[in-house]
PDB file of C-alpha atoms in Angstrom:
ATOM      1  CA  LYS Z 568     -20.353  31.984   9.329  1.00 85.00           C
ATOM      2  CA  GLN Z 569     -21.141  30.459   5.981  1.00 91.00           C
ATOM      3  CA  GLU Z 570     -19.677  27.055   5.408  1.00 93.00           C
ATOM      4  CA  VAL Z 571     -19.736  25.199   2.040  1.00 96.00           C
ATOM      5  CA  THR Z 572     -19.151  21.551   1.796  1.00 97.00           C
ATOM      6  CA  GLN Z 573     -18.721  19.568  -1.423  1.00 97.00           C
ATOM      7  CA  ILE Z 574     -19.136  15.719  -1.256  1.00 93.00           C
ATOM      8  CA  PRO Z 575     -17.555  13.679  -2.671  1.00 92.00           C
ATOM      9  CA  ALA Z 576     -14.060  15.182  -2.719  1.00 94.00           C
ATOM     10  CA  ALA Z 577     -13.227  13.107  -5.740  1.00 96.00           C
ATOM     11  CA  LEU Z 578     -15.052  10.919  -8.120  1.00 96.00           C
ATOM     12  CA  SER Z 579     -14.079   8.705 -10.954  1.00 97.00           C
ATOM     13  CA  VAL Z 580     -16.507   7.566 -13.674  1.00 97.00           C
ATOM     14  CA  PRO Z 581     -16.494   5.847 -17.208  1.00 97.00           C
ATOM     15  CA  GLU Z 582     -17.105   7.932 -20.277  1.00 98.00           C
ATOM     16  CA  GLY Z 583     -20.789   8.403 -20.979  1.00 97.00           C
ATOM     17  CA  GLU Z 584     -22.163   8.207 -17.483  1.00 97.00           C
ATOM     18  CA  ASN Z 585     -24.521  10.776 -16.069  1.00 97.00           C
ATOM     19  CA  LEU Z 586     -23.332  12.097 -12.751  1.00 96.00           C
ATOM     20  CA  VAL Z 587     -24.172  14.509  -9.937  1.00 96.00           C
ATOM     21  CA  LEU Z 588     -22.036  16.707  -7.825  1.00 97.00           C
ATOM     22  CA  ASN Z 589     -23.321  18.087  -4.556  1.00 97.00           C
ATOM     23  CA  CYS Z 590     -22.797  21.172  -2.682  1.00 98.00           C
ATOM     24  CA  SER Z 591     -24.355  22.120   0.834  1.00 97.00           C
ATOM     25  CA  PHE Z 592     -24.125  25.373   2.570  1.00 96.00           C
ATOM     26  CA  THR Z 593     -25.000  26.187   6.189  1.00 95.00           C
ATOM     27  CA  ASP Z 594     -26.753  29.688   5.879  1.00 90.00           C
ATOM     28  CA  SER Z 595     -29.648  29.605   3.486  1.00 87.00           C
ATOM     29  CA  ALA Z 596     -29.942  33.468   3.323  1.00 87.00           C
ATOM     30  CA  ILE Z 597     -28.172  33.646  -0.107  1.00 88.00           C
ATOM     31  CA  TYR Z 598     -29.369  35.326  -3.134  1.00 85.00           C
ATOM     32  CA  ASN Z 599     -27.307  33.286  -5.608  1.00 91.00           C
ATOM     33  CA  LEU Z 600     -24.995  30.266  -5.974  1.00 94.00           C
ATOM     34  CA  GLN Z 601     -22.230  29.853  -8.556  1.00 95.00           C
ATOM     35  CA  TRP Z 602     -20.522  26.645  -9.941  1.00 97.00           C
ATOM     36  CA  PHE Z 603     -16.948  26.896 -11.277  1.00 97.00           C
ATOM     37  CA  ARG Z 604     -14.579  24.560 -13.143  1.00 97.00           C
ATOM     38  CA  GLN Z 605     -10.896  24.519 -12.349  1.00 97.00           C
ATOM     39  CA  ASP Z 606      -8.470  22.644 -14.634  1.00 95.00           C
ATOM     40  CA  PRO Z 607      -5.171  21.566 -13.371  1.00 91.00           C
ATOM     41  CA  GLY Z 608      -2.732  24.462 -13.088  1.00 87.00           C
ATOM     42  CA  LYS Z 609      -5.434  26.828 -14.218  1.00 90.00           C
ATOM     43  CA  GLY Z 610      -7.652  29.518 -12.851  1.00 91.00           C
ATOM     44  CA  LEU Z 611     -11.432  28.951 -12.094  1.00 94.00           C
ATOM     45  CA  THR Z 612     -14.087  29.384 -14.959  1.00 94.00           C
ATOM     46  CA  SER Z 613     -17.634  30.194 -13.940  1.00 93.00           C
ATOM     47  CA  LEU Z 614     -20.042  27.574 -15.518  1.00 96.00           C
ATOM     48  CA  LEU Z 615     -23.331  28.548 -14.150  1.00 95.00           C
ATOM     49  CA  LEU Z 616     -24.942  31.235 -11.655  1.00 93.00           C
ATOM     50  CA  ILE Z 617     -28.303  30.452 -10.229  1.00 93.00           C
ATOM     51  CA  GLN Z 618     -30.325  33.290  -8.658  1.00 90.00           C
ATOM     52  CA  SER Z 619     -32.295  32.203  -5.533  1.00 87.00           C
ATOM     53  CA  SER Z 620     -35.666  32.965  -7.398  1.00 88.00           C
ATOM     54  CA  GLN Z 621     -34.667  30.081  -9.789  1.00 88.00           C
ATOM     55  CA  ARG Z 622     -34.562  26.492  -9.114  1.00 88.00           C
ATOM     56  CA  GLU Z 623     -32.616  25.432 -12.169  1.00 93.00           C
ATOM     57  CA  GLN Z 624     -30.151  26.716 -14.713  1.00 93.00           C
ATOM     58  CA  THR Z 625     -28.922  24.969 -17.709  1.00 95.00           C
ATOM     59  CA  SER Z 626     -26.007  25.301 -20.099  1.00 94.00           C
ATOM     60  CA  GLY Z 627     -25.353  22.559 -22.559  1.00 96.00           C
ATOM     61  CA  ARG Z 628     -24.923  19.194 -20.821  1.00 97.00           C
ATOM     62  CA  LEU Z 629     -24.798  20.882 -17.443  1.00 97.00           C
ATOM     63  CA  ASN Z 630     -27.724  21.500 -15.140  1.00 97.00           C
ATOM     64  CA  ALA Z 631     -27.478  23.050 -11.827  1.00 96.00           C
ATOM     65  CA  SER Z 632     -30.364  22.897  -9.197  1.00 96.00           C
ATOM     66  CA  LEU Z 633     -30.722  25.048  -6.107  1.00 95.00           C
ATOM     67  CA  ASP Z 634     -32.889  24.304  -3.080  1.00 94.00           C
ATOM     68  CA  LYS Z 635     -32.365  27.262  -0.645  1.00 91.00           C
ATOM     69  CA  SER Z 636     -34.422  25.882   2.151  1.00 90.00           C
ATOM     70  CA  SER Z 637     -32.356  22.849   2.554  1.00 93.00           C
ATOM     71  CA  GLY Z 638     -29.187  24.553   1.799  1.00 94.00           C
ATOM     72  CA  ARG Z 639     -28.089  22.324  -1.092  1.00 96.00           C
ATOM     73  CA  SER Z 640     -27.304  22.580  -4.709  1.00 97.00           C
ATOM     74  CA  THR Z 641     -26.508  19.920  -7.305  1.00 97.00           C
ATOM     75  CA  LEU Z 642     -24.502  20.027 -10.653  1.00 97.00           C
ATOM     76  CA  TYR Z 643     -25.770  17.341 -13.109  1.00 97.00           C
ATOM     77  CA  ILE Z 644     -23.423  16.417 -16.023  1.00 97.00           C
ATOM     78  CA  ALA Z 645     -25.016  14.456 -18.738  1.00 98.00           C
ATOM     79  CA  ALA Z 646     -23.218  12.087 -20.997  1.00 97.00           C
ATOM     80  CA  SER Z 647     -19.758  12.634 -19.248  1.00 97.00           C
ATOM     81  CA  GLN Z 648     -16.691  13.058 -21.548  1.00 97.00           C
ATOM     82  CA  PRO Z 649     -12.924  12.963 -20.682  1.00 97.00           C
ATOM     83  CA  GLY Z 650     -12.696  16.616 -21.368  1.00 97.00           C
ATOM     84  CA  ASP Z 651     -15.101  17.218 -18.248  1.00 98.00           C
ATOM     85  CA  SER Z 652     -12.297  16.002 -16.041  1.00 98.00           C
ATOM     86  CA  ALA Z 653     -11.510  18.826 -13.784  1.00 98.00           C
ATOM     87  CA  THR Z 654     -12.307  20.091 -10.197  1.00 97.00           C
ATOM     88  CA  TYR Z 655     -15.808  21.739  -9.803  1.00 98.00           C
ATOM     89  CA  LEU Z 656     -16.315  24.293  -7.033  1.00 97.00           C
ATOM     90  CA  CYS Z 657     -19.461  25.822  -5.818  1.00 97.00           C
ATOM     91  CA  ALA Z 658     -19.673  29.118  -4.022  1.00 95.00           C
ATOM     92  CA  VAL Z 659     -22.137  31.496  -2.361  1.00 94.00           C
ATOM     93  CA  PRO Z 660     -21.884  35.110  -1.233  1.00 89.00           C
ATOM     94  CA  SER Z 661     -22.085  35.383   2.642  1.00 86.00           C
ATOM     95  CA  GLY Z 662     -22.218  38.430   4.850  1.00 82.00           C
ATOM     96  CA  ASN Z 663     -19.368  40.697   3.933  1.00 79.00           C
ATOM     97  CA  THR Z 664     -17.649  38.156   1.838  1.00 84.00           C
ATOM     98  CA  PRO Z 665     -18.440  38.243  -1.871  1.00 88.00           C
ATOM     99  CA  LEU Z 666     -17.969  34.568  -2.331  1.00 91.00           C
ATOM    100  CA  VAL Z 667     -17.346  31.719   0.070  1.00 93.00           C
ATOM    101  CA  PHE Z 668     -15.933  28.453  -1.834  1.00 94.00           C
ATOM    102  CA  GLY Z 669     -16.342  24.985  -1.236  1.00 96.00           C
ATOM    103  CA  LYS Z 670     -13.224  22.816  -1.489  1.00 95.00           C
ATOM    104  CA  GLY Z 671     -14.359  21.143  -4.674  1.00 96.00           C
ATOM    105  CA  THR Z 672     -14.876  17.750  -6.175  1.00 97.00           C
ATOM    106  CA  ARG Z 673     -12.127  16.470  -8.362  1.00 97.00           C
ATOM    107  CA  LEU Z 674     -13.861  14.726 -11.327  1.00 98.00           C
ATOM    108  CA  SER Z 675     -12.106  12.051 -13.512  1.00 98.00           C
ATOM    109  CA  VAL Z 676     -13.999  10.728 -16.658  1.00 98.00           C
ATOM    110  CA  ILE Z 677     -12.299   7.602 -17.893  1.00 97.00           C
ATOM    111  CA  ALA Z 678     -12.320   6.856 -21.666  1.00 95.00           C
TER     112      ALA Z 678
ATOM    113  CA  ASP Q  94     -10.459  41.349 -23.752  1.00 67.00           C
ATOM    114  CA  ALA Q  95      -7.572  39.164 -22.738  1.00 81.00           C
ATOM    115  CA  GLY Q  96      -9.022  38.352 -19.300  1.00 94.00           C
ATOM    116  CA  VAL Q  97      -7.356  38.761 -16.082  1.00 97.00           C
ATOM    117  CA  ILE Q  98      -3.747  38.886 -16.318  1.00 97.00           C
ATOM    118  CA  GLN Q  99      -1.335  37.837 -13.611  1.00 97.00           C
ATOM    119  CA  SER Q 100       2.512  37.793 -13.335  1.00 97.00           C
ATOM    120  CA  PRO Q 101       4.547  35.989 -12.701  1.00 97.00           C
ATOM    121  CA  ARG Q 102       3.115  32.605 -13.400  1.00 96.00           C
ATOM    122  CA  HIS Q 103       5.627  30.808 -11.056  1.00 97.00           C
ATOM    123  CA  GLU Q 104       7.762  32.382  -8.401  1.00 97.00           C
ATOM    124  CA  VAL Q 105      10.338  30.417  -6.428  1.00 98.00           C
ATOM    125  CA  THR Q 106      12.243  32.306  -3.605  1.00 97.00           C
ATOM    126  CA  GLU Q 107      14.009  31.918  -0.423  1.00 97.00           C
ATOM    127  CA  MET Q 108      12.610  32.364   3.033  1.00 97.00           C
ATOM    128  CA  GLY Q 109      12.941  36.043   4.060  1.00 97.00           C
ATOM    129  CA  GLN Q 110      12.748  37.465   0.632  1.00 98.00           C
ATOM    130  CA  GLU Q 111      10.102  40.251  -0.608  1.00 98.00           C
ATOM    131  CA  VAL Q 112       7.642  38.820  -3.225  1.00 98.00           C
ATOM    132  CA  THR Q 113       5.468  40.989  -5.234  1.00 98.00           C
ATOM    133  CA  LEU Q 114       2.577  39.409  -7.347  1.00 98.00           C
ATOM    134  CA  ARG Q 115       0.747  41.552  -9.986  1.00 98.00           C
ATOM    135  CA  CYS Q 116      -2.571  41.639 -11.516  1.00 98.00           C
ATOM    136  CA  LYS Q 117      -4.395  43.365 -14.290  1.00 98.00           C
ATOM    137  CA  PRO Q 118      -8.116  43.014 -14.072  1.00 98.00           C
ATOM    138  CA  ILE Q 119     -10.631  43.025 -17.029  1.00 97.00           C
ATOM    139  CA  SER Q 120     -11.221  46.612 -18.303  1.00 95.00           C
ATOM    140  CA  GLY Q 121     -14.378  48.095 -16.924  1.00 94.00           C
ATOM    141  CA  HIS Q 122     -14.762  45.706 -13.876  1.00 96.00           C
ATOM    142  CA  ASP Q 123     -14.940  47.871 -10.467  1.00 95.00           C
ATOM    143  CA  TYR Q 124     -14.086  44.942  -8.264  1.00 96.00           C
ATOM    144  CA  LEU Q 125     -10.631  43.103  -7.694  1.00 97.00           C
ATOM    145  CA  PHE Q 126     -10.230  40.154  -5.492  1.00 97.00           C
ATOM    146  CA  TRP Q 127      -7.093  38.389  -4.282  1.00 98.00           C
ATOM    147  CA  TYR Q 128      -7.453  34.768  -3.337  1.00 97.00           C
ATOM    148  CA  ARG Q 129      -5.072  32.110  -1.935  1.00 97.00           C
ATOM    149  CA  GLN Q 130      -5.514  28.401  -2.667  1.00 96.00           C
ATOM    150  CA  THR Q 131      -3.938  25.412  -0.805  1.00 94.00           C
ATOM    151  CA  MET Q 132      -4.804  21.856  -0.508  1.00 90.00           C
ATOM    152  CA  MET Q 133      -5.489  22.369   3.170  1.00 91.00           C
ATOM    153  CA  ARG Q 134      -7.647  25.392   3.233  1.00 91.00           C
ATOM    154  CA  GLY Q 135      -8.972  25.407  -0.297  1.00 92.00           C
ATOM    155  CA  LEU Q 136      -9.693  28.884  -1.813  1.00 94.00           C
ATOM    156  CA  GLU Q 137      -9.538  31.850   0.423  1.00 93.00           C
ATOM    157  CA  LEU Q 138     -10.355  35.473   0.016  1.00 94.00           C
ATOM    158  CA  LEU Q 139      -7.351  37.673   1.143  1.00 96.00           C
ATOM    159  CA  ILE Q 140      -8.656  41.182   0.233  1.00 97.00           C
ATOM    160  CA  TYR Q 141     -10.890  42.892  -2.254  1.00 96.00           C
ATOM    161  CA  PHE Q 142     -11.044  46.283  -3.918  1.00 97.00           C
ATOM    162  CA  ASN Q 143     -13.933  48.489  -5.055  1.00 96.00           C
ATOM    163  CA  ASN Q 144     -12.927  51.222  -7.501  1.00 95.00           C
ATOM    164  CA  ASN Q 145      -9.343  50.949  -6.306  1.00 96.00           C
ATOM    165  CA  VAL Q 146     -10.227  51.169  -2.595  1.00 96.00           C
ATOM    166  CA  PRO Q 147      -9.821  48.191  -0.259  1.00 96.00           C
ATOM    167  CA  ILE Q 148     -12.985  47.275   1.099  1.00 95.00           C
ATOM    168  CA  ASP Q 149     -12.115  44.115   3.194  1.00 93.00           C
ATOM    169  CA  ASP Q 150      -8.824  42.891   4.168  1.00 94.00           C
ATOM    170  CA  SER Q 151      -9.814  40.598   7.006  1.00 92.00           C
ATOM    171  CA  GLY Q 152      -8.501  37.715   5.081  1.00 92.00           C
ATOM    172  CA  MET Q 153      -4.887  38.846   4.918  1.00 95.00           C
ATOM    173  CA  PRO Q 154      -3.163  36.474   7.288  1.00 88.00           C
ATOM    174  CA  GLU Q 155      -0.582  38.738   8.775  1.00 87.00           C
ATOM    175  CA  ASP Q 156       1.101  42.084   8.567  1.00 92.00           C
ATOM    176  CA  ARG Q 157       3.660  40.513   6.268  1.00 96.00           C
ATOM    177  CA  PHE Q 158       1.028  40.596   3.483  1.00 97.00           C
ATOM    178  CA  SER Q 159      -0.039  43.892   1.833  1.00 97.00           C
ATOM    179  CA  ALA Q 160      -2.059  44.789  -1.359  1.00 98.00           C
ATOM    180  CA  LYS Q 161      -2.326  47.996  -3.329  1.00 97.00           C
ATOM    181  CA  MET Q 162      -4.383  48.995  -6.290  1.00 98.00           C
ATOM    182  CA  PRO Q 163      -2.947  52.459  -7.517  1.00 97.00           C
ATOM    183  CA  ASN Q 164      -5.215  52.576 -10.394  1.00 95.00           C
ATOM    184  CA  ALA Q 165      -8.070  50.602 -12.221  1.00 95.00           C
ATOM    185  CA  SER Q 166      -5.935  48.490 -14.314  1.00 96.00           C
ATOM    186  CA  PHE Q 167      -3.159  47.381 -11.825  1.00 97.00           C
ATOM    187  CA  SER Q 168      -3.047  45.643  -8.447  1.00 98.00           C
ATOM    188  CA  THR Q 169      -0.185  44.166  -6.557  1.00 98.00           C
ATOM    189  CA  LEU Q 170       0.262  41.632  -3.520  1.00 98.00           C
ATOM    190  CA  LYS Q 171       3.317  41.843  -1.625  1.00 98.00           C
ATOM    191  CA  ILE Q 172       4.707  39.481   1.020  1.00 97.00           C
ATOM    192  CA  GLN Q 173       7.682  40.725   3.016  1.00 97.00           C
ATOM    193  CA  PRO Q 174       9.336  38.710   4.440  1.00 96.00           C
ATOM    194  CA  SER Q 175       8.138  35.580   2.889  1.00 97.00           C
ATOM    195  CA  GLU Q 176       7.877  32.244   4.808  1.00 97.00           C
ATOM    196  CA  PRO Q 177       7.664  28.694   3.583  1.00 97.00           C
ATOM    197  CA  ARG Q 178       3.920  28.489   4.804  1.00 96.00           C
ATOM    198  CA  ASP Q 179       2.981  31.189   2.264  1.00 97.00           C
ATOM    199  CA  SER Q 180       3.706  28.624  -0.407  1.00 97.00           C
ATOM    200  CA  ALA Q 181       0.390  28.351  -2.428  1.00 97.00           C
ATOM    201  CA  VAL Q 182      -1.233  29.382  -5.668  1.00 97.00           C
ATOM    202  CA  TYR Q 183      -2.474  32.941  -5.441  1.00 98.00           C
ATOM    203  CA  PHE Q 184      -5.335  34.175  -7.759  1.00 98.00           C
ATOM    204  CA  CYS Q 185      -6.526  37.476  -8.857  1.00 97.00           C
ATOM    205  CA  ALA Q 186     -10.313  37.767  -9.873  1.00 96.00           C
ATOM    206  CA  SER Q 187     -12.417  40.714 -11.155  1.00 96.00           C
ATOM    207  CA  SER Q 188     -16.007  41.394 -11.546  1.00 95.00           C
ATOM    208  CA  PHE Q 189     -18.506  44.256 -12.556  1.00 93.00           C
ATOM    209  CA  PHE Q 190     -20.151  44.159  -9.182  1.00 87.00           C
ATOM    210  CA  GLY Q 191     -19.138  42.805  -5.876  1.00 79.00           C
ATOM    211  CA  HIS Q 192     -21.424  40.530  -3.775  1.00 76.00           C
ATOM    212  CA  GLY Q 193     -22.387  37.449  -5.724  1.00 77.00           C
ATOM    213  CA  ASP Q 194     -21.401  38.637  -9.100  1.00 84.00           C
ATOM    214  CA  GLU Q 195     -19.856  36.449 -11.613  1.00 89.00           C
ATOM    215  CA  GLN Q 196     -16.173  36.559 -10.999  1.00 92.00           C
ATOM    216  CA  TYR Q 197     -13.370  36.070 -13.703  1.00 94.00           C
ATOM    217  CA  PHE Q 198     -10.154  34.407 -12.695  1.00 95.00           C
ATOM    218  CA  GLY Q 199      -6.575  34.722 -13.770  1.00 96.00           C
ATOM    219  CA  PRO Q 200      -4.469  31.902 -14.215  1.00 95.00           C
ATOM    220  CA  GLY Q 201      -2.780  32.292 -10.813  1.00 97.00           C
ATOM    221  CA  THR Q 202       0.875  32.560  -9.637  1.00 98.00           C
ATOM    222  CA  ARG Q 203       2.333  29.580  -8.024  1.00 97.00           C
ATOM    223  CA  LEU Q 204       4.479  30.553  -5.170  1.00 98.00           C
ATOM    224  CA  THR Q 205       7.105  28.443  -3.597  1.00 98.00           C
ATOM    225  CA  VAL Q 206       9.086  29.769  -0.752  1.00 98.00           C
ATOM    226  CA  THR Q 207      12.111  27.341   0.227  1.00 97.00           C
TER     227      THR Q 207
END
């Protein structure tokens, strides 16, 4: 059974810092991985989708990497801003389940 | 497109009452998913549909939970009778394809059962 773990569970950084969020998964037989953002009281918004054939995917200040063999992905946020404060979740397809989610990392960027 | 629409946004009910949550997926999406989110368990898939047909309902916790999709633009998740442990945020999501495709989430329904 696929398990997705995100460490740390919460992170607080000063504005302007570069930061890395981690995601690990137990079954490396995946064909893609997604990162989502969730604002308080809102639904999830897809940020990046990395295919297993890719190693990186970039969108603005966000860069996601995928290392299937080690079962890891990272989300790099450059020059963090208070507006980046949210919970970030990663998810992978697994078996009959379209997506299995981690519990997320709650990010606070302090002005 | 307006995105995935869910109603109501908030629901407070007493234990034993029937609760019906509603979802309108994005037009053209063939897949619809129902999730439940709690602090303890995170985001869990309850059931998903392809072209209005339930594909996997193994995540539905008990027989008290049921879901239907009578047409491509409407789905319901019903809990009867409701219990306090059902209190959670319920999300509906939709996508063009199923496995691993980008999913679009609705704003969720926050359910409180007292």
